[in-house]
Amino acid sequence: MSILVFAEHDNNELKSDTLKTVAAAQAIGGDIHLLVAGSNCSAVAEQAAKVNGVSKVLVADNAAYEHQLAENVSLLVTDLAADYEHILATALTTGKNFMPRVAAMLDVAQISDIIGVESADTFVRPIYAGNAIATVQSLDSKKVITVRSTGFDAVATDGNAEVVNIDNATDAGTSRHVSDELTVSERPDLGAASVVISGGRGMQNGDNFKLLDGIADKLGAAIGASRAAVDAGFVANDMQVGQTGKIVAPDLYIAVGISGAIQHLAGMKDSKVIVAINKDAEAPIFQVADYGIVGDLFDVLPELEAKL
């Protein structure tokens, strides 16, 4: 049995989520190959070769893959698919963009957002915003799977895989990359941070989010927000944690002024330790919290920062 895992990267560095997707591949069992598609991405290939459990790294280094456009990457993966029974990608922006195209071209059903592996053809995934867990068996000859990385622990980077350059290069010509508009922050990336502190509607306005800065600085934390806070215009939508935002599972998650709507809980309930601060003792967030403080956040936050 052979498995192809698509590597998440920015042409310079392999993203840690890939290590968790490889863990899912190991749970399936078989010979694992890692695909690095990019431009001037030799540094990524070197890092990929060290991923534990990977026997071969396939490198498609071509300008057509510089921005990993779905139209181009899907053709590449489909070309390679003949040699693999399982094709895995992380359920992030890139994987969610091109994997449905791969499934369509292979005429199979995609299995999305898996959080567990029962066997080579049976997988566990959340449905209904995480309110139910489905065990799904696929009878397709090829399994096209996206992996929710928060469901798996990262593998080690002590491997020594063979690196093979491949000549496959296809530019579909149906889309082009125009520009990147990136939010630059000195804080850790929200999706990869080990500590996250998030504010909700209870913050009342965007200026009050500054109350989180001091605590975040002392904890080395990323700052997130609930959908209610984003929809109210308090903060930018790239800070949103939840089913339609970023799925996070840090070692510590602090929810401030967040009631705990289903949509939000789906995005953070796998955190190792959850702390909730809310003045409503009946707020749903307390049902998943390991530690809770019932109180006015405008009193609690300054005191917490002072204690830290």
mmCIF file of C-alpha atoms in Angstrom:
data_model
loop_
_atom_site.group_PDB
_atom_site.id
_atom_site.type_symbol
_atom_site.label_atom_id
_atom_site.label_comp_id
_atom_site.label_asym_id
_atom_site.label_seq_id
_atom_site.Cartn_x
_atom_site.Cartn_y
_atom_site.Cartn_z
ATOM 1 C CA MET A 1 0.000 0.000 0.000
ATOM 2 C CA SER A 2 1.391 3.422 -0.960
ATOM 3 C CA ILE A 3 0.372 6.848 0.289
ATOM 4 C CA LEU A 4 1.041 10.287 -1.222
ATOM 5 C CA VAL A 5 1.062 13.207 1.232
ATOM 6 C CA PHE A 6 1.020 16.779 -0.079
ATOM 7 C CA ALA A 7 3.470 19.002 1.821
ATOM 8 C CA GLU A 8 2.297 22.397 3.082
ATOM 9 C CA HIS A 9 5.019 25.043 2.713
ATOM 10 C CA ASP A 10 5.801 28.590 1.592
ATOM 11 C CA ASN A 11 8.733 27.660 -0.693
ATOM 12 C CA ASN A 12 11.122 28.286 2.191
ATOM 13 C CA GLU A 13 9.878 26.307 5.169
ATOM 14 C CA LEU A 14 7.870 23.133 5.673
ATOM 15 C CA LYS A 15 4.773 23.825 7.777
ATOM 16 C CA SER A 16 4.420 21.845 10.979
ATOM 17 C CA ASP A 17 0.911 20.747 9.979
ATOM 18 C CA THR A 18 2.518 18.450 7.415
ATOM 19 C CA LEU A 19 4.127 16.480 10.253
ATOM 20 C CA LYS A 20 0.658 15.812 11.655
ATOM 21 C CA THR A 21 -0.716 14.779 8.267
ATOM 22 C CA VAL A 22 2.164 12.296 7.953
ATOM 23 C CA ALA A 23 1.096 10.940 11.362
ATOM 24 C CA ALA A 24 -2.338 10.237 9.865
ATOM 25 C CA ALA A 25 -0.635 8.484 6.945
ATOM 26 C CA GLN A 26 1.358 6.340 9.377
ATOM 27 C CA ALA A 27 -1.888 5.331 11.080
ATOM 28 C CA ILE A 28 -3.180 4.117 7.709
ATOM 29 C CA GLY A 29 0.009 2.128 7.164
ATOM 30 C CA GLY A 30 2.101 1.733 4.048
ATOM 31 C CA ASP A 31 4.914 3.314 2.060
ATOM 32 C CA ILE A 32 4.668 7.100 2.471
ATOM 33 C CA HIS A 33 5.861 9.562 -0.173
ATOM 34 C CA LEU A 34 5.832 13.324 0.426
ATOM 35 C CA LEU A 35 5.124 15.677 -2.499
ATOM 36 C CA VAL A 36 6.791 19.100 -2.443
ATOM 37 C CA ALA A 37 5.347 21.279 -5.231
ATOM 38 C CA GLY A 38 6.744 24.798 -5.448
ATOM 39 C CA SER A 39 9.352 27.056 -6.977
ATOM 40 C CA ASN A 40 12.947 27.303 -5.725
ATOM 41 C CA CYS A 41 11.854 25.011 -2.918
ATOM 42 C CA SER A 42 15.022 22.955 -2.379
ATOM 43 C CA ALA A 43 15.165 24.062 1.282
ATOM 44 C CA VAL A 44 11.690 22.608 1.818
ATOM 45 C CA ALA A 45 12.733 19.346 0.173
ATOM 46 C CA GLU A 46 15.672 19.053 2.576
ATOM 47 C CA GLN A 47 13.353 19.530 5.561
ATOM 48 C CA ALA A 48 10.836 17.084 4.095
ATOM 49 C CA ALA A 49 13.515 14.405 3.774
ATOM 50 C CA LYS A 50 13.919 14.455 7.565
ATOM 51 C CA VAL A 51 10.255 13.723 8.308
ATOM 52 C CA ASN A 52 9.973 10.430 10.165
ATOM 53 C CA GLY A 53 8.214 7.629 8.305
ATOM 54 C CA VAL A 54 8.638 9.112 4.823
ATOM 55 C CA SER A 55 10.572 6.904 2.390
ATOM 56 C CA LYS A 56 10.668 9.251 -0.594
ATOM 57 C CA VAL A 57 10.262 12.978 -1.264
ATOM 58 C CA LEU A 58 8.988 13.934 -4.714
ATOM 59 C CA VAL A 59 9.998 17.457 -5.705
ATOM 60 C CA ALA A 60 8.136 19.314 -8.463
ATOM 61 C CA ASP A 61 10.173 22.533 -8.653
ATOM 62 C CA ASN A 62 8.612 24.737 -11.307
ATOM 63 C CA ALA A 63 7.284 28.282 -11.644
ATOM 64 C CA ALA A 64 3.821 26.810 -12.299
ATOM 65 C CA TYR A 65 3.669 25.731 -8.654
ATOM 66 C CA GLU A 66 5.147 28.825 -7.015
ATOM 67 C CA HIS A 67 1.787 29.918 -5.581
ATOM 68 C CA GLN A 68 0.245 26.429 -5.523
ATOM 69 C CA LEU A 69 -2.740 27.400 -7.638
ATOM 70 C CA ALA A 70 -5.447 24.754 -7.331
ATOM 71 C CA GLU A 71 -5.794 24.355 -11.098
ATOM 72 C CA ASN A 72 -2.107 23.480 -11.500
ATOM 73 C CA VAL A 73 -1.532 21.433 -8.351
ATOM 74 C CA SER A 74 -4.641 19.300 -8.910
ATOM 75 C CA LEU A 75 -3.369 18.272 -12.347
ATOM 76 C CA LEU A 76 0.020 17.368 -10.876
ATOM 77 C CA VAL A 77 -1.473 15.251 -8.094
ATOM 78 C CA THR A 78 -3.883 13.543 -10.499
ATOM 79 C CA ASP A 79 -0.965 12.651 -12.786
ATOM 80 C CA LEU A 80 0.818 11.009 -9.862
ATOM 81 C CA ALA A 81 -2.287 9.315 -8.464
ATOM 82 C CA ALA A 82 -1.922 6.112 -10.485
ATOM 83 C CA ASP A 83 0.830 4.899 -8.147
ATOM 84 C CA TYR A 84 -1.055 5.508 -4.880
ATOM 85 C CA GLU A 85 -4.041 4.082 -3.018
ATOM 86 C CA HIS A 86 -4.286 7.052 -0.619
ATOM 87 C CA ILE A 87 -3.754 10.762 -1.301
ATOM 88 C CA LEU A 88 -3.618 13.014 1.773
ATOM 89 C CA ALA A 89 -3.437 16.769 2.257
ATOM 90 C CA THR A 90 -3.825 18.970 5.312
ATOM 91 C CA ALA A 91 -7.259 20.590 5.635
ATOM 92 C CA LEU A 92 -5.887 24.113 5.284
ATOM 93 C CA THR A 93 -6.442 26.677 2.538
ATOM 94 C CA THR A 94 -4.294 24.965 -0.100
ATOM 95 C CA GLY A 95 -5.521 21.426 0.520
ATOM 96 C CA LYS A 96 -9.161 22.475 0.705
ATOM 97 C CA ASN A 97 -8.671 24.306 -2.578
ATOM 98 C CA PHE A 98 -7.202 21.601 -4.799
ATOM 99 C CA MET A 99 -8.208 18.257 -3.262
ATOM 100 C CA PRO A 100 -11.889 18.383 -4.352
ATOM 101 C CA ARG A 101 -10.624 18.835 -7.922
ATOM 102 C CA VAL A 102 -8.423 15.756 -7.545
ATOM 103 C CA ALA A 103 -11.362 13.731 -6.227
ATOM 104 C CA ALA A 104 -13.555 14.894 -9.114
ATOM 105 C CA MET A 105 -10.947 14.050 -11.760
ATOM 106 C CA LEU A 106 -10.415 10.614 -10.208
ATOM 107 C CA ASP A 107 -14.205 10.174 -9.906
ATOM 108 C CA VAL A 108 -14.092 9.281 -6.212
ATOM 109 C CA ALA A 109 -15.665 10.733 -3.073
ATOM 110 C CA GLN A 110 -13.421 12.962 -0.974
ATOM 111 C CA ILE A 111 -13.228 12.202 2.754
ATOM 112 C CA SER A 112 -12.820 15.564 4.455
ATOM 113 C CA ASP A 113 -11.380 16.711 7.777
ATOM 114 C CA ILE A 114 -10.541 13.329 9.278
ATOM 115 C CA ILE A 115 -9.514 13.309 12.942
ATOM 116 C CA GLY A 116 -8.893 9.582 13.294
ATOM 117 C CA VAL A 117 -8.020 6.423 11.357
ATOM 118 C CA GLU A 118 -9.808 3.142 12.068
ATOM 119 C CA SER A 119 -8.287 1.192 9.184
ATOM 120 C CA ALA A 120 -7.040 1.678 5.636
ATOM 121 C CA ASP A 121 -10.595 2.305 4.405
ATOM 122 C CA THR A 122 -12.366 3.614 7.523
ATOM 123 C CA PHE A 123 -11.917 7.086 8.977
ATOM 124 C CA VAL A 124 -13.367 9.312 11.707
ATOM 125 C CA ARG A 125 -14.511 12.859 10.991
ATOM 126 C CA PRO A 126 -16.617 15.520 12.732
ATOM 127 C CA ILE A 127 -19.970 16.576 11.285
ATOM 128 C CA TYR A 128 -22.619 19.137 12.251
ATOM 129 C CA ALA A 129 -19.978 21.625 13.471
ATOM 130 C CA GLY A 130 -18.417 18.974 15.666
ATOM 131 C CA ASN A 131 -21.686 18.002 17.396
ATOM 132 C CA ALA A 132 -21.424 14.482 16.033
ATOM 133 C CA ILE A 133 -18.553 12.231 15.021
ATOM 134 C CA ALA A 134 -19.014 10.076 11.926
ATOM 135 C CA THR A 135 -17.125 6.884 11.121
ATOM 136 C CA VAL A 136 -16.895 6.704 7.338
ATOM 137 C CA GLN A 137 -15.901 3.717 5.230
ATOM 138 C CA SER A 138 -14.812 4.271 1.639
ATOM 139 C CA LEU A 139 -15.098 1.563 -1.005
ATOM 140 C CA ASP A 140 -13.345 3.674 -3.656
ATOM 141 C CA SER A 141 -10.136 2.220 -5.076
ATOM 142 C CA LYS A 142 -8.377 5.494 -4.294
ATOM 143 C CA LYS A 143 -8.932 7.428 -1.092
ATOM 144 C CA VAL A 144 -8.705 11.229 -1.386
ATOM 145 C CA ILE A 145 -8.481 12.573 2.162
ATOM 146 C CA THR A 146 -7.992 15.907 3.905
ATOM 147 C CA VAL A 147 -6.667 15.750 7.460
ATOM 148 C CA ARG A 148 -7.617 18.038 10.333
ATOM 149 C CA SER A 149 -4.134 18.384 11.768
ATOM 150 C CA THR A 150 -5.366 19.150 15.294
ATOM 151 C CA GLY A 151 -6.474 15.516 15.522
ATOM 152 C CA PHE A 152 -2.945 14.120 15.293
ATOM 153 C CA ASP A 153 0.403 14.602 17.015
ATOM 154 C CA ALA A 154 3.361 15.662 14.866
ATOM 155 C CA VAL A 155 5.879 12.998 13.884
ATOM 156 C CA ALA A 156 9.566 13.458 14.596
ATOM 157 C CA THR A 157 12.066 14.923 12.130
ATOM 158 C CA ASP A 158 14.784 12.314 12.426
ATOM 159 C CA GLY A 159 14.258 10.613 9.065
ATOM 160 C CA ASN A 160 16.444 10.358 5.991
ATOM 161 C CA ALA A 161 14.246 9.957 2.926
ATOM 162 C CA GLU A 162 15.342 9.764 -0.681
ATOM 163 C CA VAL A 163 14.768 13.009 -2.616
ATOM 164 C CA VAL A 164 13.629 12.594 -6.232
ATOM 165 C CA ASN A 165 13.066 15.454 -8.676
ATOM 166 C CA ILE A 166 10.122 14.954 -11.021
ATOM 167 C CA ASP A 167 9.588 16.687 -14.349
ATOM 168 C CA ASN A 168 5.793 16.908 -14.179
ATOM 169 C CA ALA A 169 4.931 20.558 -14.808
ATOM 170 C CA THR A 170 1.525 21.650 -16.003
ATOM 171 C CA ASP A 171 0.209 25.194 -16.145
ATOM 172 C CA ALA A 172 -3.525 24.943 -16.707
ATOM 173 C CA GLY A 173 -3.578 28.550 -17.866
ATOM 174 C CA THR A 174 -7.002 29.149 -16.339
ATOM 175 C CA SER A 175 -5.903 31.226 -13.356
ATOM 176 C CA ARG A 176 -2.999 33.414 -12.346
ATOM 177 C CA HIS A 177 -1.587 34.766 -9.106
ATOM 178 C CA VAL A 178 -2.035 38.524 -8.845
ATOM 179 C CA SER A 179 -0.726 39.531 -5.433
ATOM 180 C CA ASP A 180 -0.475 38.645 -1.763
ATOM 181 C CA GLU A 181 -1.971 40.821 0.958
ATOM 182 C CA LEU A 182 -0.561 39.490 4.206
ATOM 183 C CA THR A 183 -1.083 40.570 7.774
ATOM 184 C CA VAL A 184 2.333 40.941 9.376
ATOM 185 C CA SER A 185 2.466 40.239 13.091
ATOM 186 C CA GLU A 186 5.211 39.659 15.620
ATOM 187 C CA ARG A 187 2.935 37.243 17.445
ATOM 188 C CA PRO A 188 2.910 33.492 16.709
ATOM 189 C CA ASP A 189 0.730 32.234 13.870
ATOM 190 C CA LEU A 190 -2.766 31.609 15.216
ATOM 191 C CA GLY A 191 -3.023 28.142 13.725
ATOM 192 C CA ALA A 192 0.319 26.950 15.094
ATOM 193 C CA ALA A 193 0.623 28.809 18.435
ATOM 194 C CA SER A 194 0.983 26.762 21.629
ATOM 195 C CA VAL A 195 -0.988 29.403 23.565
ATOM 196 C CA VAL A 196 -4.020 31.310 22.247
ATOM 197 C CA ILE A 197 -6.090 33.988 23.973
ATOM 198 C CA SER A 198 -9.336 34.926 22.223
ATOM 199 C CA GLY A 199 -11.879 37.653 22.775
ATOM 200 C CA GLY A 200 -15.584 37.581 22.036
ATOM 201 C CA ARG A 201 -18.590 39.870 21.904
ATOM 202 C CA GLY A 202 -18.067 40.560 25.612
ATOM 203 C CA MET A 203 -15.031 42.691 24.712
ATOM 204 C CA GLN A 204 -17.646 45.288 23.597
ATOM 205 C CA ASN A 205 -15.429 46.986 20.996
ATOM 206 C CA GLY A 206 -12.177 46.667 19.086
ATOM 207 C CA ASP A 207 -10.217 49.009 21.334
ATOM 208 C CA ASN A 208 -10.834 46.738 24.308
ATOM 209 C CA PHE A 209 -8.961 43.939 22.540
ATOM 210 C CA LYS A 210 -5.820 45.811 23.655
ATOM 211 C CA LEU A 211 -6.546 44.369 27.111
ATOM 212 C CA LEU A 212 -5.410 41.021 25.697
ATOM 213 C CA ASP A 213 -2.048 42.334 24.451
ATOM 214 C CA GLY A 214 -0.211 42.359 27.774
ATOM 215 C CA ILE A 215 -1.303 38.834 28.660
ATOM 216 C CA ALA A 216 -0.444 37.600 25.166
ATOM 217 C CA ASP A 217 3.018 39.180 25.409
ATOM 218 C CA LYS A 218 3.733 37.499 28.747
ATOM 219 C CA LEU A 219 2.504 34.092 27.565
ATOM 220 C CA GLY A 220 3.941 34.289 24.035
ATOM 221 C CA ALA A 221 0.390 33.799 22.798
ATOM 222 C CA ALA A 222 -1.456 34.416 19.564
ATOM 223 C CA ILE A 223 -4.638 36.483 19.747
ATOM 224 C CA GLY A 224 -7.880 35.176 18.280
ATOM 225 C CA ALA A 225 -11.539 36.118 18.275
ATOM 226 C CA SER A 226 -14.992 34.611 18.071
ATOM 227 C CA ARG A 227 -17.143 34.987 14.983
ATOM 228 C CA ALA A 228 -19.427 37.357 16.902
ATOM 229 C CA ALA A 229 -16.482 39.692 17.544
ATOM 230 C CA VAL A 230 -15.405 39.526 13.912
ATOM 231 C CA ASP A 231 -18.931 40.069 12.577
ATOM 232 C CA ALA A 232 -19.297 43.061 14.895
ATOM 233 C CA GLY A 233 -16.212 44.585 13.281
ATOM 234 C CA PHE A 234 -14.085 44.496 16.443
ATOM 235 C CA VAL A 235 -11.148 42.760 14.722
ATOM 236 C CA ALA A 236 -10.100 41.430 11.307
ATOM 237 C CA ASN A 237 -11.545 38.115 10.113
ATOM 238 C CA ASP A 238 -8.109 36.460 9.939
ATOM 239 C CA MET A 239 -8.286 36.313 13.752
ATOM 240 C CA GLN A 240 -11.471 34.230 13.775
ATOM 241 C CA VAL A 241 -11.382 30.894 15.586
ATOM 242 C CA GLY A 242 -14.183 28.467 14.819
ATOM 243 C CA GLN A 243 -15.828 26.206 12.269
ATOM 244 C CA THR A 244 -15.661 28.914 9.579
ATOM 245 C CA GLY A 245 -12.384 30.360 10.870
ATOM 246 C CA LYS A 246 -9.192 28.705 12.063
ATOM 247 C CA ILE A 247 -9.271 25.333 13.813
ATOM 248 C CA VAL A 248 -6.798 25.465 16.702
ATOM 249 C CA ALA A 249 -5.646 23.006 19.375
ATOM 250 C CA PRO A 250 -2.999 24.783 21.456
ATOM 251 C CA ASP A 251 -1.630 23.612 24.793
ATOM 252 C CA LEU A 252 -3.526 26.492 26.427
ATOM 253 C CA TYR A 253 -6.624 28.293 25.130
ATOM 254 C CA ILE A 254 -8.031 31.277 27.045
ATOM 255 C CA ALA A 255 -11.548 32.364 26.047
ATOM 256 C CA VAL A 256 -12.446 35.869 27.200
ATOM 257 C CA GLY A 257 -16.011 37.142 26.927
ATOM 258 C CA ILE A 258 -16.931 34.247 24.635
ATOM 259 C CA SER A 259 -20.248 32.533 25.343
ATOM 260 C CA GLY A 260 -19.247 29.334 23.564
ATOM 261 C CA ALA A 261 -21.484 29.009 20.538
ATOM 262 C CA ILE A 262 -21.284 25.660 18.737
ATOM 263 C CA GLN A 263 -19.426 27.282 15.834
ATOM 264 C CA HIS A 264 -16.671 28.507 18.129
ATOM 265 C CA LEU A 265 -16.395 25.335 20.203
ATOM 266 C CA ALA A 266 -15.843 23.337 17.013
ATOM 267 C CA GLY A 267 -12.708 25.348 16.378
ATOM 268 C CA MET A 268 -11.004 25.047 19.772
ATOM 269 C CA LYS A 269 -12.437 22.207 21.869
ATOM 270 C CA ASP A 270 -9.420 19.959 21.171
ATOM 271 C CA SER A 271 -7.137 22.380 23.057
ATOM 272 C CA LYS A 272 -5.178 20.652 25.818
ATOM 273 C CA VAL A 273 -6.255 23.102 28.574
ATOM 274 C CA ILE A 274 -9.165 25.540 28.211
ATOM 275 C CA VAL A 275 -9.656 28.554 30.483
ATOM 276 C CA ALA A 276 -12.883 30.567 30.280
ATOM 277 C CA ILE A 277 -13.540 34.064 31.613
ATOM 278 C CA ASN A 278 -17.183 35.131 31.409
ATOM 279 C CA LYS A 279 -19.616 36.962 33.664
ATOM 280 C CA ASP A 280 -22.457 34.570 32.727
ATOM 281 C CA ALA A 281 -22.120 31.444 34.872
ATOM 282 C CA GLU A 282 -24.469 29.597 32.474
ATOM 283 C CA ALA A 283 -22.392 30.285 29.364
ATOM 284 C CA PRO A 284 -21.853 27.099 27.291
ATOM 285 C CA ILE A 285 -18.082 27.730 27.231
ATOM 286 C CA PHE A 286 -17.886 26.512 30.850
ATOM 287 C CA GLN A 287 -19.061 23.050 29.730
ATOM 288 C CA VAL A 288 -15.762 22.476 27.895
ATOM 289 C CA ALA A 289 -13.475 24.585 30.101
ATOM 290 C CA ASP A 290 -10.928 22.976 32.428
ATOM 291 C CA TYR A 291 -10.802 26.194 34.471
ATOM 292 C CA GLY A 292 -13.426 28.916 34.662
ATOM 293 C CA ILE A 293 -13.635 32.376 36.148
ATOM 294 C CA VAL A 294 -17.108 33.855 36.519
ATOM 295 C CA GLY A 295 -16.507 37.591 36.581
ATOM 296 C CA ASP A 296 -16.331 40.838 34.668
ATOM 297 C CA LEU A 297 -13.489 40.550 32.181
ATOM 298 C CA PHE A 298 -12.634 44.234 32.675
ATOM 299 C CA ASP A 299 -11.775 43.411 36.286
ATOM 300 C CA VAL A 300 -10.269 39.966 35.686
ATOM 301 C CA LEU A 301 -7.911 40.762 32.786
ATOM 302 C CA PRO A 302 -5.882 43.517 34.529
ATOM 303 C CA GLU A 303 -5.556 41.320 37.614
ATOM 304 C CA LEU A 304 -4.504 38.305 35.547
ATOM 305 C CA GLU A 305 -1.878 40.368 33.729
ATOM 306 C CA ALA A 306 -0.563 41.712 37.032
ATOM 307 C CA LYS A 307 -0.299 38.207 38.503
ATOM 308 C CA LEU A 308 1.539 36.956 35.433
#
